[in-house]
Short mmCIF file of C-alpha atoms and ligand atoms in Angstrom, two decimals:
data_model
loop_
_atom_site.label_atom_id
_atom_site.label_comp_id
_atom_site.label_asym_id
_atom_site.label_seq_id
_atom_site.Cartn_x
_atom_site.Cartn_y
_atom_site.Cartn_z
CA UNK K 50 52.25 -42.36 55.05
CA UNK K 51 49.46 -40.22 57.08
CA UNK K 52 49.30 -36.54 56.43
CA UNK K 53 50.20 -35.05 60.06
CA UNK K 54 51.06 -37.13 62.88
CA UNK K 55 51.14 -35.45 66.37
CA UNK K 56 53.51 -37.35 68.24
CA UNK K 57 53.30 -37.46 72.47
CA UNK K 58 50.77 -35.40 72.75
CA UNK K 59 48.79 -36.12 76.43
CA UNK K 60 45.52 -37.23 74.33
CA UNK K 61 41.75 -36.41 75.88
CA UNK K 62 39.56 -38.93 75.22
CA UNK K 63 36.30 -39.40 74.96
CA UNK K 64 35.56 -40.64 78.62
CA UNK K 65 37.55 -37.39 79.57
CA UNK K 66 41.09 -39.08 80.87
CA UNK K 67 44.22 -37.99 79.06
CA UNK K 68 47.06 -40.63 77.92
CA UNK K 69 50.06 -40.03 76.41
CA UNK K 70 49.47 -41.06 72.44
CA UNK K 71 50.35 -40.61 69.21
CA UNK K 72 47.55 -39.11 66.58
CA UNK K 73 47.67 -39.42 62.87
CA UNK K 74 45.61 -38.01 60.79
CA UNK K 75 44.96 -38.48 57.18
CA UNK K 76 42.99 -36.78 54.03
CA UNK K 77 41.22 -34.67 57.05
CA UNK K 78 39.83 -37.89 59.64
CA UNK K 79 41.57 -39.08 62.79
CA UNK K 80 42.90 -42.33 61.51
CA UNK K 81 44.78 -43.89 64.44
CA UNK K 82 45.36 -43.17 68.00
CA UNK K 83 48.61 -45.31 69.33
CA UNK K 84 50.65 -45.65 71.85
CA UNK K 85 53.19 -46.77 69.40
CA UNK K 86 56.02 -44.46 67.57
CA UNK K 87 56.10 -46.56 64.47
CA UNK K 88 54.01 -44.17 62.37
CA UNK K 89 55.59 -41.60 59.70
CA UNK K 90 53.43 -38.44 58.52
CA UNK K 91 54.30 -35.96 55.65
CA UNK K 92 54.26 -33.53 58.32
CA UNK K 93 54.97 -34.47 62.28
CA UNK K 94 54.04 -32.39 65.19
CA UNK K 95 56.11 -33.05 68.57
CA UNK K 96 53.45 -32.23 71.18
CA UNK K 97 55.05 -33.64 74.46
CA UNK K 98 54.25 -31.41 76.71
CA UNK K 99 51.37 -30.21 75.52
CA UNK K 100 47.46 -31.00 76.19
CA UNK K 101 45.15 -32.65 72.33
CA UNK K 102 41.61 -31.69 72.81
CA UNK K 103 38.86 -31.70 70.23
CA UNK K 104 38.63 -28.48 68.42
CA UNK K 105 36.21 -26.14 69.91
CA UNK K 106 32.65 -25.61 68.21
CA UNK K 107 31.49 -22.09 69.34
CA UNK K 108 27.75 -22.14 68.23
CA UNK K 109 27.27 -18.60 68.70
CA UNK K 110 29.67 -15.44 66.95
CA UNK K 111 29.20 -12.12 64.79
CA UNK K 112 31.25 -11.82 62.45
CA UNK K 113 29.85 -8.78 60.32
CA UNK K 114 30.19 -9.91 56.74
CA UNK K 115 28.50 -8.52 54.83
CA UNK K 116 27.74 -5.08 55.82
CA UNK K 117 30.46 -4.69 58.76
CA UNK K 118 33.64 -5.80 57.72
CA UNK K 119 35.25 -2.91 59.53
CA UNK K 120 34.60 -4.47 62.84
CA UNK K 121 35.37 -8.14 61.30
CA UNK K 122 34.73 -10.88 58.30
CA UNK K 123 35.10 -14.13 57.67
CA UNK K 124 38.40 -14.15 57.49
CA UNK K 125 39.24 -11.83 60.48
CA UNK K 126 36.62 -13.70 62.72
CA UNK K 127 37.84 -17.26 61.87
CA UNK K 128 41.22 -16.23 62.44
CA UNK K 129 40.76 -15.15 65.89
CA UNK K 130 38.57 -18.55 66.12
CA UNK K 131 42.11 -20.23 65.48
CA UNK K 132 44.02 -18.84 67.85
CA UNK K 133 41.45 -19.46 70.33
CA UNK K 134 41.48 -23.42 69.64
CA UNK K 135 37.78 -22.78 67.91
CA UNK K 136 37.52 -25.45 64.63
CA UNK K 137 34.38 -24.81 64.17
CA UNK K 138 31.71 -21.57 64.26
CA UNK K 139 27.54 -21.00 63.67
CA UNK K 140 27.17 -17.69 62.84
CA UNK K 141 24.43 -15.22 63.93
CA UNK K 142 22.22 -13.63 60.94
CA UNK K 143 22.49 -9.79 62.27
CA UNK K 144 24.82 -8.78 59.64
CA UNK K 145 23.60 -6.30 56.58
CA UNK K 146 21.64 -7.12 55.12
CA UNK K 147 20.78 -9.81 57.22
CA UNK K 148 20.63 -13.42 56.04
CA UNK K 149 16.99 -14.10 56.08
CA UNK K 150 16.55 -15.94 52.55
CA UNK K 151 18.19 -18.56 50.03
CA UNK K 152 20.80 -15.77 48.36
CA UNK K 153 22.22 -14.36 51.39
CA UNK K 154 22.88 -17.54 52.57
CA UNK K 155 24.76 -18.64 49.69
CA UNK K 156 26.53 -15.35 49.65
CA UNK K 157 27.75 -16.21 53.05
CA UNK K 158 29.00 -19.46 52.24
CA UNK K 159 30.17 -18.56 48.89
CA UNK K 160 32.74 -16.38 50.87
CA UNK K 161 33.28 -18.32 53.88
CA UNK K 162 34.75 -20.91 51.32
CA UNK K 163 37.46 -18.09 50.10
CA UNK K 164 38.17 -17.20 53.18
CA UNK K 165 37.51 -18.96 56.32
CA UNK K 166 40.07 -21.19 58.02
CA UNK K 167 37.62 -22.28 60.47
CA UNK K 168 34.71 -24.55 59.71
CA UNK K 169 31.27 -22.33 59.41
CA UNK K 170 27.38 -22.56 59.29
CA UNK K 171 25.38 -20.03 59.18
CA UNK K 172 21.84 -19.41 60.96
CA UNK K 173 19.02 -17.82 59.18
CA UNK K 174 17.06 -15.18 60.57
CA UNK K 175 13.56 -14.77 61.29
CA UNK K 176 11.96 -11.39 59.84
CA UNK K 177 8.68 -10.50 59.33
CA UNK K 178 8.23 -11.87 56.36
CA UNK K 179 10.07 -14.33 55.35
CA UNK K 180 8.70 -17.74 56.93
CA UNK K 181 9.09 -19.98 54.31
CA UNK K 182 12.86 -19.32 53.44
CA UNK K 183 12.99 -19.91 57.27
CA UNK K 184 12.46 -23.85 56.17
CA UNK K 185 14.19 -23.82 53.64
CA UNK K 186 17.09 -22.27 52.94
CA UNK K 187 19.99 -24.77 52.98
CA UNK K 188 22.30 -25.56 54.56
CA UNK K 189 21.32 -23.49 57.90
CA UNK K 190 22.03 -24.63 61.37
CA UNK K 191 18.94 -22.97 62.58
CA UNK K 192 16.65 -20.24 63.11
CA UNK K 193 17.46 -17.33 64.60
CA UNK K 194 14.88 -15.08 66.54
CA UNK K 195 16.15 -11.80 68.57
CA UNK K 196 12.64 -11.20 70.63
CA UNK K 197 14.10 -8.33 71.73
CA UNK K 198 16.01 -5.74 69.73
CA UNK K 199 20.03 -6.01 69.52
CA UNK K 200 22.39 -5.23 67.02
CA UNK K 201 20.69 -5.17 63.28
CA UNK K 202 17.15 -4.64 62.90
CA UNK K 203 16.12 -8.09 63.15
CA UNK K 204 12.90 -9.01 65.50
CA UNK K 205 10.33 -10.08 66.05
CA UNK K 206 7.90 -8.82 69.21
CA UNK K 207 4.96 -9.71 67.93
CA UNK K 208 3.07 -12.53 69.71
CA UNK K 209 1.17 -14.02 67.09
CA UNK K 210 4.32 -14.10 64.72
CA UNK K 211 6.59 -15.95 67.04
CA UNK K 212 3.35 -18.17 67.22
CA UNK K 213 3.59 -19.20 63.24
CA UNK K 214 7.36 -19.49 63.91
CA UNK K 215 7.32 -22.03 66.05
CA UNK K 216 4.13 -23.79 64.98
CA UNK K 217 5.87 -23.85 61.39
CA UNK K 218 8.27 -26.41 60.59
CA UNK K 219 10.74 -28.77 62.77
CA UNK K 220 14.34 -26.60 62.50
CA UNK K 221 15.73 -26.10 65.75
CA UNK K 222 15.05 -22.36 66.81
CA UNK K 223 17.63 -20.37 69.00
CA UNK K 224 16.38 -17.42 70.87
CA UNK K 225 17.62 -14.15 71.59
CA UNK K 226 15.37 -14.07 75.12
CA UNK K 227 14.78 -10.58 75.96
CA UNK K 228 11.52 -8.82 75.81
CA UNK K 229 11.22 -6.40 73.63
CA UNK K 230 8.09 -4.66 75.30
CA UNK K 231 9.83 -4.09 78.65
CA UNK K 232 13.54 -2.99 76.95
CA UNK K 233 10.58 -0.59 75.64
CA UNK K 234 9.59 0.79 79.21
CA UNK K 235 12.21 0.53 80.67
CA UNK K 236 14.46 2.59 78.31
CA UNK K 237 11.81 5.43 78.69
CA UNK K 238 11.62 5.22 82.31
CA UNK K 239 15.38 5.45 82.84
CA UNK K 240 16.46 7.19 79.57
CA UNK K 241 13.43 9.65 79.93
CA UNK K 242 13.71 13.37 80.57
CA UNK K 243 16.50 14.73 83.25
CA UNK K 244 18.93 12.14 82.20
CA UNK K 245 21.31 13.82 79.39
CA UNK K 246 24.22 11.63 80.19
CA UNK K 247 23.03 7.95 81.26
CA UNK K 248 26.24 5.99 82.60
CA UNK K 249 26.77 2.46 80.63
CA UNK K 250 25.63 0.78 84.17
CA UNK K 251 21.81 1.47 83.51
CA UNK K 252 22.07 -0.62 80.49
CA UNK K 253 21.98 -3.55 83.02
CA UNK K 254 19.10 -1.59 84.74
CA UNK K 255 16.94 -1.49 81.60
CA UNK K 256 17.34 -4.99 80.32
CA UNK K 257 16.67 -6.19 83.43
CA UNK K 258 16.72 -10.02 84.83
CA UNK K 259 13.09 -9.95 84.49
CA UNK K 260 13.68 -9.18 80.47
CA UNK K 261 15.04 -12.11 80.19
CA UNK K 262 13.17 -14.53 82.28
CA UNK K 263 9.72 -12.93 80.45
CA UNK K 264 11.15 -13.89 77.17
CA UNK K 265 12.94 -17.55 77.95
CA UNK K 266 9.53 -18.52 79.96
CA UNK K 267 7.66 -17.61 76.58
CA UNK K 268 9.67 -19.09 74.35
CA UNK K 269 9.92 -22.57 76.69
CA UNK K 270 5.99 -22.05 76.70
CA UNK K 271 6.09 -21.84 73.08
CA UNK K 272 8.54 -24.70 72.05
CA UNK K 273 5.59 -26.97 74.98
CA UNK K 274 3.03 -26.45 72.83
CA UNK K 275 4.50 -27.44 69.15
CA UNK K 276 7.19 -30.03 70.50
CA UNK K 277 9.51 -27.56 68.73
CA UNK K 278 13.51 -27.69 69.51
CA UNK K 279 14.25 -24.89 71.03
CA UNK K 280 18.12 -23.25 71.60
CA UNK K 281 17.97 -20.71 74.38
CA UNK K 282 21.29 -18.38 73.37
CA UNK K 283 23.60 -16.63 75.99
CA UNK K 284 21.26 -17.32 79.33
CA UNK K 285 22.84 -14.67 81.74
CA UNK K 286 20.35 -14.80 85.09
CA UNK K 287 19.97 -17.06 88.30
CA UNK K 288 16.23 -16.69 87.32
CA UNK K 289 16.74 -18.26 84.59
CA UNK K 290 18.64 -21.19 85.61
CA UNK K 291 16.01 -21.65 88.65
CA UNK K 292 13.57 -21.60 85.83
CA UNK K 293 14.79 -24.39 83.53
CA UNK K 294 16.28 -26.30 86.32
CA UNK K 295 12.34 -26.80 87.03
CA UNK K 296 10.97 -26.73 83.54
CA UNK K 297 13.38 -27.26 81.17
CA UNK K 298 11.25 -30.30 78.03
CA UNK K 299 13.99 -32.33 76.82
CA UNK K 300 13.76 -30.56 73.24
CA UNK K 301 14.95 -27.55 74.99
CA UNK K 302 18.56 -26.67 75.43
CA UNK K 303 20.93 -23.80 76.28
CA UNK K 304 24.07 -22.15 76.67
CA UNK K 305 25.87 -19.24 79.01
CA UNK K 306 28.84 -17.03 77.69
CA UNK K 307 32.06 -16.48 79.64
CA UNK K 308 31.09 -12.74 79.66
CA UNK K 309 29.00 -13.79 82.29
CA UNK K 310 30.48 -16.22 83.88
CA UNK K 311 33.72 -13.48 84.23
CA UNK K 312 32.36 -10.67 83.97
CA UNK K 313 29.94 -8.30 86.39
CA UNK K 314 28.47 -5.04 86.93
CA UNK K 315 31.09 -3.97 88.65
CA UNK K 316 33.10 -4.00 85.76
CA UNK K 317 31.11 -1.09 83.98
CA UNK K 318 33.64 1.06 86.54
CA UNK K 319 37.09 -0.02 84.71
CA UNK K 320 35.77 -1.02 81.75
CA UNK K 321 32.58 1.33 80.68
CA UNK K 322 30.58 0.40 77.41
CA UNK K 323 33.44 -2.12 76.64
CA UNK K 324 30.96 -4.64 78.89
CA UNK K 325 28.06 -3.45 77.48
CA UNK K 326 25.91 -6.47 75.93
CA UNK K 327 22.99 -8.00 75.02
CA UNK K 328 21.78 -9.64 77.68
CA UNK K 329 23.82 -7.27 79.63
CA UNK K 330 26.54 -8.30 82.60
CA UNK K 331 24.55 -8.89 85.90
CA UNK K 332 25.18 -8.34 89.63
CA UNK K 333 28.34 -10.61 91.02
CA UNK K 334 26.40 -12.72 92.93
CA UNK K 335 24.47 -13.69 89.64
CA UNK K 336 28.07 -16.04 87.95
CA UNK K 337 27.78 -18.45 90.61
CA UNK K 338 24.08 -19.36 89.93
CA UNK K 339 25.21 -19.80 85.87
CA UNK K 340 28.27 -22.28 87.21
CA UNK K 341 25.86 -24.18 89.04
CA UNK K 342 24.03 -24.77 85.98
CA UNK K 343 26.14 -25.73 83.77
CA UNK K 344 27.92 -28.10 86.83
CA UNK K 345 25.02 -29.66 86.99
CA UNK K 346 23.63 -29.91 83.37
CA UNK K 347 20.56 -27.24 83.42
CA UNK K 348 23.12 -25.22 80.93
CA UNK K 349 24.25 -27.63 78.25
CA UNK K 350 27.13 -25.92 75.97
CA UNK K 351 29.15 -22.53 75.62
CA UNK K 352 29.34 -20.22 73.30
CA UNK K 353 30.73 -16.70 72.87
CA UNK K 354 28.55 -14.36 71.45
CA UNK K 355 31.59 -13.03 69.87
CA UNK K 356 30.64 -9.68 69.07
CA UNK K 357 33.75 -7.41 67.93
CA UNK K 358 32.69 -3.57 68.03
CA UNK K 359 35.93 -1.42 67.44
CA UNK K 360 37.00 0.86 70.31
CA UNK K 361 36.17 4.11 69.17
CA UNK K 362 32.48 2.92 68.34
CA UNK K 363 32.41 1.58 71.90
CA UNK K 364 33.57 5.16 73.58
CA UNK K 365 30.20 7.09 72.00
CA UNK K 366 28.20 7.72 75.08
CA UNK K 367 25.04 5.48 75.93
CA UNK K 368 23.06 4.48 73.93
CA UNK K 369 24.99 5.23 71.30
CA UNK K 370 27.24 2.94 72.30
CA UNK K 371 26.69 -0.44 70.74
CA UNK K 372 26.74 -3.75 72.65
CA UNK K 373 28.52 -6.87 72.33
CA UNK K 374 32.62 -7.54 72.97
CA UNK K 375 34.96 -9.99 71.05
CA UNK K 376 35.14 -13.34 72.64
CA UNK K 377 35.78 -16.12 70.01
CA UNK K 378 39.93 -16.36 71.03
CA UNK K 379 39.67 -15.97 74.53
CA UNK K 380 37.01 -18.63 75.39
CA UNK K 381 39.15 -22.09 75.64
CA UNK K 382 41.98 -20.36 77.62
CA UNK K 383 39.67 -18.64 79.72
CA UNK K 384 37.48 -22.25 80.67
CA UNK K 385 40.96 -24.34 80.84
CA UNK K 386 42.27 -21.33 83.37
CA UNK K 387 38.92 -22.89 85.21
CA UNK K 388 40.05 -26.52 84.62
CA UNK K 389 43.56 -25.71 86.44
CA UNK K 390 41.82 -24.16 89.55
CA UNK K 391 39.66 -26.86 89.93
CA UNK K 392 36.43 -25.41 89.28
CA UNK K 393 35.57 -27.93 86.49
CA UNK K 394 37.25 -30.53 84.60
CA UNK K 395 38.51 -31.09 80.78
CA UNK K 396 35.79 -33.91 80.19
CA UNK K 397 33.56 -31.01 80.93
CA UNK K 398 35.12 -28.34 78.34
CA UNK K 399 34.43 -31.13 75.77
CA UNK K 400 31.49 -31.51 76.93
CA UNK K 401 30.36 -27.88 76.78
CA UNK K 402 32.82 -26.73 74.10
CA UNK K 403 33.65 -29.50 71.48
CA UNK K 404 30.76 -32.24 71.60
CA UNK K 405 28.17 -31.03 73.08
CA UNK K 406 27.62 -28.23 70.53
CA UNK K 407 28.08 -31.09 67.97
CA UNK K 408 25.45 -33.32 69.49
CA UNK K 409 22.75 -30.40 70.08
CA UNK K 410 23.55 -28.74 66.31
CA UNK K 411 23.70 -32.13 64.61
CA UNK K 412 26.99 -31.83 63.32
CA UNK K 413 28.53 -35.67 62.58
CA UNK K 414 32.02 -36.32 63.50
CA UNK K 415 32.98 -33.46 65.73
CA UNK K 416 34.15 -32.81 68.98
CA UNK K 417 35.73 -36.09 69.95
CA UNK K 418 39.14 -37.36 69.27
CA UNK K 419 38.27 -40.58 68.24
CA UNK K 420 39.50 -42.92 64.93
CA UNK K 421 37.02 -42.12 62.10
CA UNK K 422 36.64 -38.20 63.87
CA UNK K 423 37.22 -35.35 61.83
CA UNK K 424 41.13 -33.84 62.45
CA UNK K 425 39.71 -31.32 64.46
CA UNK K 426 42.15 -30.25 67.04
CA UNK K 427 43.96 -27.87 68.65
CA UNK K 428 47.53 -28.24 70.81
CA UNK K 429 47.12 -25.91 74.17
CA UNK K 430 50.25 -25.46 76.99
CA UNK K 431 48.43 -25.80 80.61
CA UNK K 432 51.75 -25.06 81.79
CA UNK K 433 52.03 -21.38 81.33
CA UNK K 434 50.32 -18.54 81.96
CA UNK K 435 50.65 -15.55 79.82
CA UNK K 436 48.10 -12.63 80.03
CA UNK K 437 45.23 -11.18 77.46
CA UNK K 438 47.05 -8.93 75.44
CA UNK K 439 45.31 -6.10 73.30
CA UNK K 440 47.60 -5.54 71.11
CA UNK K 441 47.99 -9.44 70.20
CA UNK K 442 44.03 -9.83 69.53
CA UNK K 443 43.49 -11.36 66.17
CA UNK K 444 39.93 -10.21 65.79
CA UNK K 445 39.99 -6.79 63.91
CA UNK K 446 37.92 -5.15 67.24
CA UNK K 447 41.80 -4.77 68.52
CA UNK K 448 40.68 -5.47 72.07
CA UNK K 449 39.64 -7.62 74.82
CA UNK K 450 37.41 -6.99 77.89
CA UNK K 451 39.93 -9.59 79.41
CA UNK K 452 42.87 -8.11 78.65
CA UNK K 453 45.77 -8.53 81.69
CA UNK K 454 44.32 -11.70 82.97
CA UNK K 455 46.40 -14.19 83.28
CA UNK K 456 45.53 -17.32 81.09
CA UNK K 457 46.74 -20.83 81.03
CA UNK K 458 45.79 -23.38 78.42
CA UNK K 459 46.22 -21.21 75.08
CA UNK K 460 46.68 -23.03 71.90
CA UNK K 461 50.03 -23.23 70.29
CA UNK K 462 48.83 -25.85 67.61
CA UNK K 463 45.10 -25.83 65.84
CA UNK K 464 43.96 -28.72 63.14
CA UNK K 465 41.08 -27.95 61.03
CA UNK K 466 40.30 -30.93 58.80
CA UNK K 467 43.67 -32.36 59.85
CA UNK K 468 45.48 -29.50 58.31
CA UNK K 469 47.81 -27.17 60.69
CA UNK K 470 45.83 -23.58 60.72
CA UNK K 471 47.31 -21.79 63.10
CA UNK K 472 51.61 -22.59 64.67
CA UNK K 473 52.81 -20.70 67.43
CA UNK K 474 50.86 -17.36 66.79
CA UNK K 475 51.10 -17.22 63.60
CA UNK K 476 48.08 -18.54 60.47
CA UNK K 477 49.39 -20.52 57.87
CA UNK K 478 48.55 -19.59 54.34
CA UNK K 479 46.15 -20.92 51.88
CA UNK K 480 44.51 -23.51 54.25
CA UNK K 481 40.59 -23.16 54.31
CA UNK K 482 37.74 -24.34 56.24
CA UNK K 483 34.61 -26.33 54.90
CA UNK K 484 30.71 -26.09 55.20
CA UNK K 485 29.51 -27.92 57.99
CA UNK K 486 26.88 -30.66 57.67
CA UNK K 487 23.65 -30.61 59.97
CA UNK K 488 21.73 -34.07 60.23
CA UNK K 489 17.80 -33.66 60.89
CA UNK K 490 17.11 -32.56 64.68
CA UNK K 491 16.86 -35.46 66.98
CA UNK K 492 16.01 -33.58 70.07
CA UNK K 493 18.70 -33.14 72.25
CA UNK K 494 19.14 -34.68 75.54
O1 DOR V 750 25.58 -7.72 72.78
C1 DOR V 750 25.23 -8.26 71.75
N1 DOR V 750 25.78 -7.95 70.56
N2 DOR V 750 24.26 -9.18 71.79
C2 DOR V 750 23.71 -9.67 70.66
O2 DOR V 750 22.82 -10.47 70.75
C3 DOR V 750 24.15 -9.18 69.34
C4 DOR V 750 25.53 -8.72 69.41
C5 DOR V 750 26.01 -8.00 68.17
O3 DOR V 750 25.78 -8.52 67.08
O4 DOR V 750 26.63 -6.95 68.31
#
């Protein structure tokens, strides 16, 4: 007797087709994939109908706790993760105080335990001071750099500190790449005298392409000369893309965010400061450039730099206004919207969402349905659309920079370690996510 068996589901596998199968799973692995009905579970699932993929990893969210837990927590965040078909989440350091040492760490996971129904990790963050804990502390999925300032007061702009950083140690290092020094200028040059009442467009003005590029060119520079594995985090410009489609070591990976695969400068006009981010939405013509990367493997994974500010923070005028927007449940519906339109393919969403975030992190056993996989896994409808809806958003930010799209692919059913999580809208009690392992970096291509 298996624990759960999910019974005609139409099963992705591995080399990206789909066949009608059914799953069991049992004390939290995939045991057996069949095309045979002769298997009983203590619980069964009847999927016909609907599409199994491997849960999604998203390697990049805020989720506040400690310090923010108006905005979201562990629990909040990892329930929104859920509903969005997300198993599995890194998150960022930027809470407060930050996580930049041994006890913070296991504060974070201490609590995650009581109350996350995803699966976490948690990144530790570079400050000035704290380089050894930065090798360390344990278990961390990485190191975490903002070059330039975001959210939190984490950074670090100076040159011969990122130096040490990356000349110290062999974690993998993810990169906030914006320079600090011309956010610097630039604020004063557009934010300077004469301009009381800066619209939230010029936010895109001051952190300009060129902010990023700056920054990802030094840190590619940097990871060069120490052979050090190197994460570049949300890369938002055509610049950069051109970049790393030229230069891009094979210890170097990155990712792109829907935000700006979906989302523009134009929207600043409907939308104001709730598109307001760090590295900000770009010109239209910009998206296209980021699909081509990631079509053609210059962008490796996706993440969400799920970033829940509540409304009423987000209406104080700029710069008041803080930047980031929720993301984490909106992601998988949003790519498999993609997948029905034709603009990419489901053995790519596993690729970007579900195993290639497993391969680059080091996590074992994720992001494949496979026998001997962990019962990660998560039930979606591609048949019908239904829109974003505010009032239905799970993450306590209330809201959605997508909301009234129309969506297809949103998950009825999600697995974590081969226990049902979320049914049908709703999160089942008691049922808890786990640590997640992280085996020594390997490089990553
Ligand atoms: O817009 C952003 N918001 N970008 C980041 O890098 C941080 C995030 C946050 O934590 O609010």
């Amino acid at each position: 007797m298996f624990d759960l068996i999910i019974r005609n589901a139409n099963v992705l596998q591995p080399g990206g087709t789909t066949v009608p199968a059914d799953v069991a799973c049992h004390r939290g692995k995939i045991e057996q994939i069949t095309a045979t009905s002769g298997i009983n579970g203590r619980e069964t699932i009847d999927a016909r109908g609907l599409l199994l993929l491997p849960g999604v990893i998203d390697p990049q969210v805020h989720f506040r706790e400690p310090g923010a837990t108006h905005k979201e927590d562990l629990s909040s965040g990892s329930r929104a993760a859920v509903r969005g078909g997300v198993t599995s989440f890194l998150e960022m350091p930027n809470c407060n105080p930050p996580t930049t040492n041994q006890a913070q760490l296991d504060w974070k996971l201490a609590s995650a335990e009581r109350r996350s129904v995803a699966n976490f990790g948690f990144f530790i963050g570079a400050s000035k001071d704290n380089l050894e804990a930065l090798n360390t502390a344990h278990p961390a999925c990485g190191i975490k750099i903002f070059m330039g300032t975001s959210t939190g007061d984490l950074l670090i702009d100076d040159e011969d500190l990122l130096d040490t950083i990356f000349a110290t140690g062999d974690r993998l290092i993810a990169v906030h790449a914006e320079d600090e020094t011309r956010i610097r200028e630039r604020s004063s040059l557009f934010l300077g005298a004469g301009n009381d009442r800066p619209s939230y467009e010029i936010h895109s003005q001051i952190r300009d392409p060129e902010t990023a590029l700056v920054a990802t060119q030094r840190a590619v520079r940097l990871s060069k000369k120490y052979g050090r594995r190197l994460h570049i985090l949300h890369l938002s410009t055509a610049e950069e893309v051109d970049f790393l489609r030229l230069e891009k070591p094979p210890q170097v990976s990155c990712e792109v965010v829907p935000n700006h695969l979906f989302l523009s400068s134009d929207d600043y006009r409907q939308l104001g400061s709730r598109v307001q981010m760090n590295p900000p939405v770009r010109v239209p013509e910009n998206a296209p450039a980021l699909w081509q990367g990631l079509l053609d493997g210059v962008i490796d994974i996706i993440a969400t730099d799920h970033a829940p500010h509540t409304a009423e923070e987000k209406r104080q005028p700029y710069p008041l206004s803080p930047s980031g927007m929720p993301g984490v449940e909106t992601s998988l519906p949003l790519m498999l919207t993609e997948v029905a339109g034709g603009q990419c393919t489901l053995q790519q969403i596993q690729e970007w969402m579900s195993h290639g975030p497993a391969r680059l992190y080091g996590i074992p056993d994720k992001g494949l349905i496979a026998e001997g996989f962990d019962a990660d896994l998560t039930l979606v409808d591609l048949e019908r659309y239904r829109p974003v809806v505010n009032e239905e958003i799970f993450s306590r930010a209330g809201w959605s920079p997508y909301s009234g799209r129309q969506l297809t692919g949103w998950p009825v059913y999600t697995v974590v370690n081969g226990r049902v999580v979320f049914d049908h809208g709703e999160i089942r009690p008691g049922i808890y996510g786990q640590a997640l392992n992280f085996t020594e970096p390997t490089g990553c291509r």
